[in-house]
CSV table of C-alpha atoms in Angstrom, one decimal:
chain,number,residue,atom,x,y,z
A,213,MET,CA,39.4,79.1,113.0
A,214,LEU,CA,39.8,75.6,111.6
A,215,HIS,CA,37.4,72.7,112.3
A,216,ASN,CA,40.2,69.6,111.7
A,217,ASN,CA,39.2,66.1,112.9
A,218,SER,CA,41.4,64.0,115.4
A,219,GLY,CA,43.4,62.8,112.0
A,220,GLU,CA,44.0,66.1,110.9
A,221,ARG,CA,44.6,67.5,114.7
A,222,GLU,CA,47.2,64.9,114.4
A,223,THR,CA,48.6,66.2,111.3
A,224,VAL,CA,49.4,69.5,112.1
A,225,LYS,CA,50.6,68.3,115.4
A,226,LEU,CA,53.5,66.2,113.8
A,227,ASN,CA,54.1,68.6,111.0
A,228,PHE,CA,54.2,71.5,114.0
A,229,GLU,CA,56.5,69.0,115.7
A,230,ILE,CA,58.8,68.6,112.7
A,231,ILE,CA,59.1,72.6,111.8
A,232,ARG,CA,59.8,73.2,115.4
A,233,HIS,CA,62.8,70.6,115.5
A,234,ILE,CA,64.0,71.9,112.3
A,235,TYR,CA,64.6,75.3,113.7
A,236,ASP,CA,65.6,73.8,117.2
A,237,LEU,CA,62.8,75.3,118.8
A,238,THR,CA,61.0,74.3,121.8
A,239,ILE,CA,57.4,75.4,122.3
A,240,GLN,CA,58.4,78.6,124.8
A,241,LYS,CA,61.2,80.1,121.9
A,242,PHE,CA,58.6,79.5,119.6
A,243,SER,CA,56.1,81.3,121.6
A,244,GLU,CA,58.5,84.0,122.0
A,245,GLY,CA,59.5,84.7,118.3
A,246,ILE,CA,56.1,84.1,116.6
A,247,SER,CA,55.2,87.5,119.6
A,248,GLN,CA,56.0,89.8,116.7
A,249,PHE,CA,53.2,88.1,115.0
A,250,LEU,CA,50.6,86.7,116.7
A,251,LYS,CA,49.4,87.3,120.2
A,252,THR,CA,49.7,84.2,121.4
A,253,SER,CA,50.2,82.3,124.5
A,254,TYR,CA,52.8,79.7,125.7
A,255,PRO,CA,49.4,77.3,127.1
A,256,SER,CA,47.8,77.7,123.9
A,257,LEU,CA,50.7,76.9,121.7
A,258,ARG,CA,51.4,74.0,123.7
A,259,ARG,CA,47.7,72.6,123.5
A,260,LEU,CA,47.9,72.8,119.8
A,261,ALA,CA,51.4,71.1,119.6
A,262,ALA,CA,49.8,68.4,122.2
A,263,GLY,CA,47.1,67.9,119.4
A,264,GLU,CA,44.4,69.3,121.8
A,265,ARG,CA,42.9,72.1,119.6
A,266,ASP,CA,42.8,73.1,115.9
A,267,ILE,CA,44.9,75.9,114.6
A,268,THR,CA,43.5,79.2,113.5
A,269,ALA,CA,43.8,81.0,110.1
A,270,GLN,CA,45.4,83.8,112.0
A,271,GLU,CA,48.0,81.0,112.9
A,272,LEU,CA,48.9,79.5,110.0
A,273,LEU,CA,49.5,83.1,108.2
A,274,ALA,CA,51.5,83.9,111.1
A,275,PHE,CA,53.9,80.7,111.7
A,276,GLN,CA,54.7,81.7,107.3
A,277,ARG,CA,55.6,84.8,107.9
A,278,TYR,CA,58.0,83.9,111.2
A,279,LEU,CA,60.0,80.6,109.8
A,280,GLY,CA,58.7,80.5,106.1
A,281,PHE,CA,57.1,77.5,105.9
A,282,PRO,CA,53.8,77.7,103.7
A,283,TYR,CA,50.8,77.0,105.5
A,284,ALA,CA,49.8,74.0,103.4
A,285,THR,CA,52.8,72.4,105.2
A,286,TYR,CA,51.2,72.7,108.5
A,287,LEU,CA,48.0,70.9,107.6
A,288,ASN,CA,48.7,68.5,105.2
A,289,PRO,CA,51.0,65.1,105.5
A,290,TRP,CA,54.2,65.4,104.5
A,291,ALA,CA,54.1,61.9,103.1
A,292,ILE,CA,51.6,58.9,102.3
A,293,GLN,CA,52.4,55.7,103.6
A,294,SER,CA,53.2,52.6,101.3
A,295,THR,CA,51.2,49.8,100.9
A,296,HIS,CA,54.3,47.2,100.5
A,297,SER,CA,57.5,47.1,102.5
A,298,GLU,CA,60.8,47.6,100.1
A,299,GLY,CA,63.9,48.2,100.5
A,300,PRO,CA,67.0,46.1,102.3
A,301,ASP,CA,66.8,44.1,104.9
A,302,SER,CA,69.5,45.3,107.0
A,303,THR,CA,69.7,46.5,110.3
A,304,THR,CA,72.5,49.4,109.5
A,305,PRO,CA,70.9,53.1,110.5
A,306,SER,CA,71.6,54.2,106.7
A,307,ALA,CA,70.0,50.6,105.2
A,308,ALA,CA,67.2,51.7,108.0
A,309,ILE,CA,66.1,54.7,107.1
A,310,ILE,CA,66.3,53.8,103.2
A,311,LYS,CA,63.8,50.7,104.0
A,312,PHE,CA,61.9,53.4,105.8
A,313,VAL,CA,61.8,56.1,103.0
A,314,ASN,CA,60.6,53.2,100.4
A,315,LEU,CA,57.6,52.6,102.6
A,316,TYR,CA,56.4,56.2,101.8
A,317,TYR,CA,55.8,57.9,98.8
A,318,SER,CA,55.6,61.7,98.4
A,319,ASN,CA,52.1,63.7,98.9
A,320,PRO,CA,51.2,65.1,95.7
A,321,ILE,CA,48.7,67.6,96.9
A,322,PHE,CA,52.5,69.6,97.0
A,323,SER,CA,53.1,69.2,93.2
A,324,TRP,CA,49.5,71.4,93.4
A,325,TYR,CA,50.1,74.2,95.7
A,326,LYS,CA,54.0,74.2,94.6
A,327,ALA,CA,55.8,77.1,96.6
A,328,GLY,CA,54.0,79.9,94.6
A,329,ILE,CA,55.6,82.3,92.6
A,330,TYR,CA,56.6,85.4,95.4
A,331,PRO,CA,56.5,83.1,98.4
A,332,TYR,CA,59.1,84.9,100.5
A,333,GLN,CA,56.7,88.4,100.3
A,334,TYR,CA,54.7,86.1,103.4
A,335,SER,CA,57.7,85.4,105.3
A,336,ASP,CA,59.7,88.1,107.4
A,337,MET,CA,63.4,86.7,106.7
A,338,HIS,CA,66.9,88.0,107.5
A,339,CYS,CA,66.4,88.3,103.5
A,340,TRP,CA,64.4,88.1,101.0
A,341,LEU,CA,66.4,85.4,99.2
A,342,GLU,CA,66.3,83.8,102.3
A,343,GLY,CA,62.4,83.7,102.5
A,344,GLN,CA,62.3,82.5,98.9
A,345,ALA,CA,64.8,79.3,99.7
A,346,ILE,CA,63.0,78.3,102.7
A,347,THR,CA,59.7,78.1,101.0
A,348,GLU,CA,60.8,76.5,97.8
A,349,VAL,CA,62.3,73.6,100.1
A,350,SER,CA,59.6,73.3,102.4
A,351,ALA,CA,57.1,72.6,99.3
A,352,ASN,CA,58.9,70.0,97.7
A,353,PRO,CA,57.3,67.4,97.7
A,354,HIS,CA,60.1,65.0,97.8
A,355,THR,CA,61.9,66.5,101.1
A,356,LEU,CA,59.5,67.0,102.8
A,357,MET,CA,58.8,63.3,102.4
A,358,LYS,CA,62.8,62.2,103.0
A,359,MET,CA,62.5,64.4,106.2
A,360,HIS,CA,59.4,63.0,107.2
A,361,ALA,CA,60.8,59.6,106.9
A,362,LYS,CA,64.8,60.8,109.1
A,363,TYR,CA,61.7,62.0,111.7
A,364,MET,CA,59.9,59.2,112.1
A,365,GLN,CA,62.9,56.9,112.5
A,366,ASN,CA,64.1,59.1,115.7
A,367,HIS,CA,66.7,60.6,113.6
A,368,GLU,CA,67.0,64.4,112.9
A,369,CYS,CA,66.1,65.7,109.2
A,370,ARG,CA,67.2,69.4,110.0
A,371,SER,CA,70.3,68.3,108.1
A,372,ILE,CA,68.3,67.9,104.9
A,373,PHE,CA,66.7,71.3,105.0
A,374,LEU,CA,69.9,73.1,105.7
A,375,GLN,CA,71.8,71.1,102.9
A,376,GLU,CA,68.8,71.9,100.4
A,377,THR,CA,68.0,75.7,101.2
A,378,SER,CA,72.2,76.2,101.2
A,379,ASP,CA,71.9,74.3,97.9
A,380,TYR,CA,69.1,76.5,96.7
A,381,ILE,CA,71.4,80.2,98.2
A,382,SER,CA,74.1,79.0,96.7
A,383,ARG,CA,73.0,78.2,93.0
A,384,TYR,CA,71.5,81.8,93.1
A,385,ILE,CA,74.7,83.2,93.7
A,386,ASN,CA,76.7,81.3,91.2
A,387,ALA,CA,74.3,82.4,88.8
A,388,LEU,CA,74.3,86.0,89.4
A,389,SER,CA,77.8,86.7,88.0
A,390,PRO,CA,76.8,89.0,84.8
A,391,GLU,CA,77.5,87.1,81.2
A,392,PRO,CA,81.6,87.2,80.8
A,393,ASN,CA,81.5,89.6,77.6
A,394,GLY,CA,79.7,92.3,78.9
A,395,LEU,CA,82.4,94.3,79.2
A,396,GLU,CA,83.0,94.0,75.2
A,397,PRO,CA,81.2,97.5,74.5
A,398,ILE,CA,83.3,99.5,76.3
A,399,GLU,CA,86.0,97.7,75.6
A,400,LYS,CA,85.2,98.8,71.7
A,401,LEU,CA,84.5,102.2,72.5
A,402,SER,CA,88.0,102.9,73.8
A,403,SER,CA,89.1,102.8,69.8
A,404,TYR,CA,87.0,105.7,69.3
A,405,THR,CA,88.7,109.2,69.0
A,406,VAL,CA,87.7,112.5,70.5
A,407,SER,CA,84.7,114.1,68.2
A,408,GLN,CA,85.4,111.0,66.4
A,409,PRO,CA,81.2,109.6,67.1
A,410,SER,CA,80.6,113.1,65.6
A,411,GLN,CA,80.9,112.3,62.4
A,412,LYS,CA,78.3,111.1,60.2
A,413,GLY,CA,77.7,107.3,59.1
A,414,ASN,CA,78.3,104.1,60.3
A,415,ILE,CA,81.0,105.7,62.8
A,416,ALA,CA,78.0,106.9,64.2
A,417,SER,CA,75.3,104.4,65.1
A,418,GLU,CA,77.8,101.7,66.2
A,419,TYR,CA,79.7,104.0,68.3
A,420,LEU,CA,76.2,104.8,69.9
A,421,SER,CA,75.2,101.2,69.8
A,422,ASN,CA,77.9,100.3,71.9
A,423,LEU,CA,77.8,102.9,74.4
A,424,ALA,CA,74.2,101.7,74.9
A,425,LYS,CA,75.0,98.6,75.4
A,426,ALA,CA,77.9,99.7,78.2
A,427,ILE,CA,75.8,102.1,79.9
A,428,LEU,CA,72.5,98.8,80.0
A,429,PHE,CA,75.5,96.6,81.6
A,430,TYR,CA,77.0,99.6,84.0
A,431,LEU,CA,73.0,99.6,84.9
A,432,LYS,CA,72.7,96.2,85.5
A,433,LEU,CA,75.9,95.4,86.9
A,434,ARG,CA,74.5,98.5,89.8
A,435,THR,CA,71.6,96.6,90.4
A,436,LEU,CA,72.8,93.1,90.7
A,437,ASP,CA,75.6,94.7,93.3
A,438,GLN,CA,72.8,96.4,95.6
A,439,TYR,CA,70.8,92.5,95.3
A,440,LEU,CA,73.8,90.8,96.0
A,441,GLU,CA,75.2,92.7,99.4
A,442,SER,CA,72.0,92.2,100.8
A,443,ILE,CA,72.2,88.7,100.5
A,444,ILE,CA,75.6,89.2,102.2
A,445,HIS,CA,73.9,91.3,104.9
A,446,GLY,CA,71.6,88.3,105.7
A,447,LYS,CA,74.4,86.6,107.1
A,448,ASP,CA,72.5,86.2,110.3
A,449,GLY,CA,70.0,84.7,109.0
A,450,TYR,CA,69.1,80.9,110.1
A,451,VAL,CA,69.9,79.4,106.6
A,452,ILE,CA,72.1,81.6,105.2
A,453,GLY,CA,74.5,82.0,108.1
A,454,ARG,CA,74.8,78.3,107.9
A,455,VAL,CA,75.8,78.5,104.4
A,456,ASN,CA,78.8,77.0,103.6
A,457,SER,CA,81.2,80.5,103.6
A,458,ILE,CA,79.3,82.5,100.8
A,459,ASP,CA,82.6,84.2,100.4
A,460,SER,CA,83.9,81.1,99.0
A,461,ASN,CA,81.2,80.4,96.5
A,462,PRO,CA,82.4,80.1,93.3
A,463,GLY,CA,79.8,82.9,91.7
A,464,TYR,CA,80.5,85.6,94.5
A,465,GLN,CA,84.4,84.8,94.1
A,466,SER,CA,83.7,85.5,90.4
A,467,TRP,CA,81.7,88.7,91.3
A,468,ARG,CA,84.2,90.2,93.4
A,469,ASN,CA,87.2,89.2,91.0
A,470,HIS,CA,85.8,91.3,88.6
A,471,PHE,CA,82.8,93.6,89.9
A,472,THR,CA,84.2,95.3,93.3
A,473,SER,CA,82.0,98.1,94.6
A,474,LYS,CA,85.2,100.1,93.2
A,475,SER,CA,85.5,99.2,90.0
A,476,ILE,CA,82.3,99.5,89.2
A,477,ASN,CA,82.5,102.6,90.3
A,478,SER,CA,85.7,103.0,88.1
A,479,TYR,CA,83.5,101.6,85.1
A,480,MET,CA,81.0,104.7,85.5
A,481,GLN,CA,83.6,107.0,85.4
A,482,GLU,CA,84.8,105.7,82.1
A,483,LEU,CA,81.6,106.1,80.9
A,484,LEU,CA,80.9,109.3,81.9
A,485,LYS,CA,84.5,110.3,79.5
A,486,TYR,CA,82.4,108.5,76.6
A,487,THR,CA,79.2,110.5,77.3
A,488,SER,CA,80.7,113.4,77.9
A,489,GLU,CA,79.9,116.6,74.9
A,490,GLU,CA,83.5,117.1,74.6
A,491,PHE,CA,84.5,113.3,73.5
A,492,ASN,CA,81.6,113.4,71.9
A,493,GLY,CA,81.7,117.0,70.3
A,494,GLU,CA,77.7,117.3,71.0
A,495,GLN,CA,75.5,116.4,73.8
A,496,VAL,CA,73.9,112.7,73.6
A,497,LYS,CA,70.6,112.4,74.7
A,498,ALA,CA,69.1,109.3,76.6
A,499,TYR,CA,65.8,107.5,76.9
A,500,LEU,CA,64.7,104.8,79.2
A,501,THR,CA,61.8,103.3,78.2
A,502,ALA,CA,59.4,100.3,79.6
A,503,SER,CA,57.1,98.7,77.2
A,504,THR,CA,54.8,95.9,77.9
A,505,SER,CA,55.5,94.2,74.8
A,506,ASP,CA,57.7,91.3,73.4
A,507,SER,CA,60.5,93.6,73.0
A,508,GLY,CA,60.8,94.3,76.3
A,509,ASP,CA,62.3,97.3,78.0
A,510,SER,CA,64.8,99.5,75.9
A,511,ILE,CA,67.4,101.9,76.5
A,512,THR,CA,67.6,104.6,73.1
A,513,LEU,CA,70.5,106.7,72.4
A,514,CYS,CA,70.2,109.6,70.5
A,515,ASP,CA,72.1,112.7,68.6
A,516,GLU,CA,72.2,116.2,67.3
A,517,GLN,CA,72.5,114.6,64.0
A,518,GLY,CA,69.3,112.6,64.3
A,519,THR,CA,71.5,109.0,64.1
A,520,GLU,CA,70.0,107.0,66.8
A,521,ALA,CA,70.7,103.5,68.6
A,522,THR,CA,67.7,101.2,70.9
A,523,GLU,CA,69.2,98.4,73.0
A,524,TYR,CA,66.0,96.2,73.9
A,525,PHE,CA,66.4,94.3,77.7
A,526,HIS,CA,64.5,92.6,80.2
A,527,TYR,CA,64.4,94.0,83.3
A,528,VAL,CA,63.3,90.8,85.3
A,529,ASN,CA,65.5,89.0,83.4
A,530,TRP,CA,68.6,90.2,85.3
A,531,PHE,CA,68.0,87.8,88.2
A,532,PRO,CA,68.5,84.2,87.8
A,533,GLU,CA,65.6,81.8,89.3
A,534,THR,CA,64.2,84.2,91.4
A,535,VAL,CA,63.2,87.9,91.7
A,536,PRO,CA,63.2,90.1,94.1
A,537,ASN,CA,59.9,91.4,95.7
A,538,PRO,CA,59.8,94.8,94.4
A,539,VAL,CA,60.2,93.4,91.0
A,540,LYS,CA,57.4,91.3,91.4
A,541,GLU,CA,55.7,94.6,91.3
A,542,LEU,CA,57.0,94.7,87.6
A,543,ILE,CA,55.9,92.1,86.5
A,544,LEU,CA,52.3,91.7,87.9
A,545,LYS,CA,52.0,94.8,86.4
A,546,LYS,CA,53.0,93.9,82.7
A,547,GLN,CA,50.9,91.0,82.9
A,548,ASP,CA,47.9,93.9,83.5
A,549,SER,CA,46.0,93.9,80.4
A,550,SER,CA,43.9,97.2,81.6
A,551,LEU,CA,47.4,99.0,81.0
A,552,PRO,CA,46.4,102.3,79.5
A,553,VAL,CA,49.6,102.1,76.8
A,554,PRO,CA,51.7,100.0,75.5
A,555,GLU,CA,55.2,101.6,76.4
A,556,LYS,CA,56.0,104.7,78.6
A,557,ILE,CA,59.3,106.7,78.5
A,558,LEU,CA,60.2,106.8,82.6
A,559,TRP,CA,63.1,108.9,82.3
A,560,LYS,CA,65.2,111.2,79.6
A,561,GLY,CA,67.5,113.7,79.4
A,562,THR,CA,71.6,113.3,78.3
A,563,ALA,CA,73.8,110.2,78.3
A,564,GLN,CA,75.5,111.3,81.1
A,565,GLU,CA,72.3,112.6,83.1
A,566,LEU,CA,71.3,108.9,83.1
A,567,LEU,CA,75.1,108.0,85.2
A,568,THR,CA,74.8,111.0,87.5
A,569,ASP,CA,71.3,112.7,88.0
A,570,SER,CA,70.3,112.2,91.3
A,571,THR,CA,66.7,112.9,89.7
A,572,VAL,CA,66.8,109.2,88.2
A,573,LYS,CA,66.6,107.9,91.9
A,574,GLU,CA,63.6,109.7,92.6
A,575,LEU,CA,61.6,109.1,90.1
A,576,LEU,CA,62.3,105.4,90.7
A,577,SER,CA,60.3,105.9,94.1
A,578,THR,CA,57.1,105.2,94.6
A,579,GLU,CA,56.4,108.6,96.6
A,580,TYR,CA,57.4,110.6,93.2
A,581,ASP,CA,55.5,111.6,90.7
A,582,GLU,CA,56.0,115.1,90.0
A,583,ARG,CA,58.4,114.6,87.0
A,584,PHE,CA,55.4,113.3,84.9
A,585,GLY,CA,52.1,113.9,86.9
A,586,ASN,CA,50.2,111.2,87.6
A,587,GLN,CA,51.5,107.6,87.5
A,588,THR,CA,49.9,105.3,85.8
A,589,ALA,CA,50.1,101.5,86.3
A,590,LEU,CA,52.6,101.3,83.6
A,591,GLY,CA,54.1,104.2,85.1
A,592,GLN,CA,54.6,102.2,88.0
A,593,LEU,CA,57.2,99.8,87.0
A,594,SER,CA,60.0,102.4,87.0
A,595,ILE,CA,59.8,101.7,91.1
A,596,THR,CA,62.9,99.5,90.9
A,597,ARG,CA,64.6,100.5,87.6
A,598,LEU,CA,67.6,101.8,88.4
A,599,SER,CA,67.8,101.9,92.1
């Protein structure tokens, strides 16, 4: 039980009221929804809503899981009243709101709390991006102040919340499209003839370099496509369901115009040709390596004559602004100074197997550890690498 004084109870009462208003939830509806996360009762929640009792730590955690608002948004005032009045002296609604907003300033404590790096791990939204968007917006001091001001002026503040969360999701999807020059390496591969790559010298080196870049781009396409689909499948969510037509989002349109699931599969089939022994005159070996060094992770291709090419990449940089929750484990483990070795080969085989071997997917599951024996902390970096 959190021990609140009467002033703190009033803060919780008001904030709880505004949040329920944003989601259009009566106490009864809230009681029904929260039941999956917390054993409570309607009378108990009614007393909380009336400021007649303290809020508990268990309730704060459950409320965040249910609606995504961080616990700090229940305990702290969303705005602090100014000591003087400013703004236009007008009776029009818009001017009155502006004047009222100018009577408040944002609470600096939210600038200190912030949203956290991975707040969506604490919420159970329809998809990870919705949870992240809600938490980012609801932890923004200026947004909280605006919603408080509008609500206190007897105006609905739901529109502010929906607009800002929608903008966040739209920006993310718009930034999700891969770089436009990503197809250049496979276009260069088309200039090579059968068995030409097996020749010694610069041809082999340049060929392997372009092939490594092309395979890496395919892996990126497949990974981002998976996460984009998870966002689209989250349309039933409270926020994503209200985003102005995800299908018309410029980033989504660009992605689907160039990289449909069919075109990504066709891209893989083309890569299979360039990685084949028939085309190269020999097998091309491939290695995927996870590293804690600044150079990043890497993909290495080499031929039977010892020529090799390595391309470095940072897996987490494939995701704009916000990375999905599973990738959190990757970052946290890379920041762990107790890692036993600076890098680890996660997968090795032929370049064709890298594209087709089902054991690659098995390797990336948390349960699979037979191939490398007991997984070290660094070995666990493979959990989400190619899924």
